[in-house]
Amino acid sequence: MKRLYDVLISLLAAISVTMVIMDYANTISIDKYPYNYIDNTILIIFAVDYFVRLYLSKDKTLFFKNNIFDLLAIIPVNSIFSFFRIARLTRIVRISRLAKFFRFTRLIGLTGKLQKNVKKFLKTNGLIYLMIVCLAILCISSVMYSLAENVSLSESFWWAIATATTVGYGDISPHTAVGKFAAVLLMFVGIGFIGMLTSSITEYFTVQENNKEDKILKKLDQLEKENIELKEKINKLIK
């Protein structure tokens, strides 16, 4: 029964998030029939689920702190509260409940190792800080281009990514001074990031290889010491 409940909640979360994304993409209108009925039904189910769990919880304060996203997910959204519509995306958190079904220790171990390796890689040459700076410049340049060239923000982001990655399809190009300045920023960002990424990858694997060699040498030294100690004990026994 518990598994059926988790599957149902996760399925509803996936449907809700998909509808919100399609609404933002102007594929559907979440305020019109039949999507408004579906969305309101999911909202009611989530609200009942939240308050029932709140009522059954022993520590109300702890429950509130641990379920902030669930609370945001049940905020009623209409034309007046359209600002809070983005909070519906937090319903995707419910999908994490499915993780309880999958208790494969090998998969968990692999995930842990992958996470550690990713952290080490991001710290190589301060790559994580460069990524943050590049992302900030990408967003700033996109907004500058959108305002200067009078294009939508989605098209501006598409142009910014194509320019920063040095792909340059040419379907969108700057014509104003501000737009060209944003393009120059992105060109430097793209070249610098790719160079730093290549350098970080090389250094990461070099360090990993050196660490392996150091471990092997340490083990050999330890074996050599143990052999010497063993020979000394044998000689004592013979005497």
XYZ file of C-alpha atoms in Angstrom:
239
model
C 0.000 0.000 0.000
C 2.848 2.361 0.898
C 4.551 1.674 -2.431
C 1.343 2.288 -4.346
C 0.965 5.614 -2.530
C 4.542 6.678 -3.382
C 4.130 5.691 -7.024
C 0.853 7.641 -7.271
C 2.336 10.778 -5.679
C 5.410 10.586 -7.926
C 3.257 10.110 -11.031
C 1.109 13.116 -10.122
C 4.265 15.172 -9.510
C 5.616 14.246 -12.944
C 2.300 15.151 -14.617
C 2.123 18.469 -12.760
C 5.689 19.472 -13.624
C 5.210 18.473 -17.272
C 2.079 20.627 -17.481
C 3.869 23.632 -15.959
C 6.779 23.297 -18.411
C 4.370 22.987 -21.364
C 2.465 26.023 -20.070
C 5.653 28.116 -19.969
C 6.472 26.908 -23.494
C 3.011 28.101 -24.629
C 2.156 24.578 -25.778
C -0.887 24.442 -23.507
C -2.713 26.866 -21.218
C -2.862 25.523 -17.678
C -5.737 27.911 -16.881
C -8.037 26.437 -19.513
C -10.065 23.240 -19.743
C -9.166 20.388 -19.287
C -5.723 21.244 -17.888
C -7.090 23.503 -15.136
C -9.230 20.615 -13.796
C -6.257 18.243 -13.842
C -4.000 20.775 -12.157
C -6.549 21.693 -9.484
C -7.195 18.008 -8.737
C -3.474 17.401 -8.258
C -3.276 20.528 -6.094
C -6.080 19.254 -3.841
C -4.476 15.800 -3.528
C -1.120 17.335 -2.597
C -2.768 19.673 -0.100
C -4.663 16.826 1.600
C -1.499 14.731 1.635
C 0.532 17.543 3.204
C -1.939 18.368 5.976
C -2.592 14.715 6.822
C 1.136 14.099 7.214
C 1.418 17.310 9.243
C -1.384 16.139 11.546
C 0.194 12.678 12.007
C 3.722 13.996 12.600
C 4.966 14.069 16.197
C 7.228 17.084 15.750
C 5.293 19.721 13.791
C 8.212 22.165 13.656
C 10.597 19.556 12.280
C 7.998 18.453 9.735
C 7.544 22.056 8.586
C 11.311 22.530 8.151
C 11.736 19.267 6.247
C 8.758 19.816 3.942
C 9.123 23.420 2.787
C 8.995 22.370 -0.865
C 5.796 20.396 -0.296
C 4.214 23.487 1.257
C 5.277 25.666 -1.681
C 3.848 23.079 -4.055
C 0.311 23.504 -2.675
C 0.159 27.294 -2.963
C -3.029 28.049 -4.967
C -2.145 29.602 -8.307
C -4.381 31.742 -10.487
C -4.044 35.047 -12.302
C -3.639 36.872 -8.974
C -0.932 34.534 -7.659
C 0.793 33.881 -10.997
C 4.115 34.835 -9.391
C 4.002 31.640 -7.323
C 3.423 29.348 -10.307
C 7.128 28.531 -10.457
C 6.738 26.934 -7.011
C 4.867 24.067 -8.674
C 8.165 22.847 -10.019
C 9.051 21.875 -6.455
C 6.555 19.022 -6.710
C 9.243 17.123 -8.561
C 10.778 16.554 -5.125
C 8.071 13.952 -4.576
C 9.638 11.775 -7.254
C 12.577 11.224 -4.935
C 10.262 8.982 -2.894
C 10.781 6.307 -5.538
C 14.382 6.071 -4.453
C 13.173 4.088 -1.432
C 12.269 1.237 -3.746
C 15.765 0.919 -5.161
C 18.114 -0.320 -2.460
C 20.892 -1.545 -4.677
C 24.056 -1.144 -2.618
C 26.306 -1.358 -5.657
C 24.460 1.467 -7.340
C 24.670 3.553 -4.168
C 28.386 2.834 -3.898
C 28.927 3.774 -7.524
C 26.976 6.996 -7.018
C 29.103 7.850 -3.979
C 32.346 7.295 -5.864
C 31.091 9.294 -8.825
C 30.114 12.156 -6.519
C 33.566 12.196 -4.912
C 35.289 12.178 -8.308
C 33.086 14.994 -9.583
C 33.896 17.098 -6.506
C 37.623 16.516 -6.986
C 37.363 17.397 -10.665
C 35.432 20.628 -10.008
C 38.069 21.701 -7.474
C 40.890 21.152 -9.975
C 42.365 24.537 -10.965
C 39.339 26.201 -9.313
C 37.133 25.036 -12.196
C 33.945 25.397 -10.148
C 34.583 29.124 -9.617
C 35.273 29.630 -13.306
C 32.009 27.861 -14.146
C 30.087 30.171 -11.809
C 31.701 33.279 -13.343
C 31.054 32.024 -16.877
C 27.422 31.258 -16.061
C 26.974 34.741 -14.586
C 28.504 36.373 -17.682
C 26.333 34.169 -19.899
C 23.167 35.339 -18.121
C 24.240 39.009 -18.100
C 25.173 38.919 -21.793
C 21.864 37.246 -22.660
C 19.877 39.946 -20.873
C 22.000 42.702 -22.476
C 21.483 41.190 -25.930
C 17.746 40.735 -25.366
C 17.289 44.384 -24.375
C 19.626 45.807 -27.009
C 18.415 43.715 -29.946
C 14.754 43.598 -28.850
C 14.488 39.798 -28.998
C 12.951 37.314 -26.586
C 15.001 36.047 -23.663
C 14.808 32.458 -24.924
C 16.297 33.441 -28.291
C 18.902 35.523 -26.501
C 19.980 32.533 -24.380
C 20.142 30.370 -27.499
C 22.380 32.949 -29.184
C 24.553 33.285 -26.053
C 25.125 29.520 -25.756
C 25.867 29.165 -29.475
C 28.361 32.048 -29.287
C 30.049 30.943 -26.049
C 30.536 27.394 -27.344
C 32.065 28.853 -30.556
C 29.434 27.037 -32.642
C 28.040 30.229 -34.193
C 25.120 29.054 -36.342
C 24.571 32.598 -37.571
C 20.774 32.401 -37.344
C 20.900 35.300 -34.856
C 23.557 37.996 -34.891
C 24.067 41.322 -33.062
C 23.531 44.630 -34.854
C 23.820 47.157 -32.028
C 26.949 48.243 -30.139
C 25.674 46.737 -26.892
C 24.851 43.468 -28.619
C 28.314 43.282 -30.173
C 29.912 44.033 -26.798
C 27.931 41.143 -25.280
C 29.148 38.927 -28.124
C 32.792 39.844 -27.432
C 32.328 38.971 -23.750
C 30.909 35.577 -24.672
C 33.733 34.904 -27.146
C 36.341 35.433 -24.431
C 34.282 33.357 -22.007
C 33.985 30.498 -24.501
C 37.689 30.425 -25.367
C 38.770 30.777 -21.730
C 36.368 28.130 -20.435
C 37.257 25.552 -23.062
C 40.980 26.122 -22.415
C 40.547 25.843 -18.654
C 38.321 22.768 -19.013
C 40.925 21.007 -21.154
C 43.665 21.937 -18.691
C 41.602 20.740 -15.717
C 40.831 17.391 -17.352
C 44.522 16.827 -18.107
C 45.643 17.806 -14.599
C 42.916 15.749 -12.926
C 43.921 12.521 -14.635
C 47.622 13.302 -14.143
C 47.080 13.776 -10.399
C 45.002 10.596 -10.229
C 47.740 8.645 -12.000
C 50.422 10.090 -9.707
C 48.344 9.183 -6.653
C 48.061 5.601 -7.889
C 51.823 5.413 -8.435
C 52.463 6.823 -4.941
C 50.164 4.219 -3.406
C 51.918 1.416 -5.287
C 55.340 2.684 -4.165
C 54.177 2.898 -0.550
C 52.875 -0.664 -0.686
C 56.175 -1.865 -2.188
C 58.118 -0.093 0.569
C 55.880 -1.665 3.175
C 56.360 -5.127 1.659
C 60.118 -4.614 1.582
C 60.157 -3.670 5.289
C 58.024 -6.689 6.153
C 60.396 -8.949 4.204
C 63.407 -7.557 6.080
C 61.664 -8.061 9.433
C 60.685 -11.592 8.430
C 64.284 -12.432 7.442
C 65.546 -11.124 10.772
C 63.041 -13.302 12.670
C 64.015 -16.359 10.608
C 67.711 -15.749 11.291
C 66.998 -15.474 15.036
C 65.082 -18.750 14.985
C 67.911 -20.505 13.136
C 70.473 -19.249 15.680
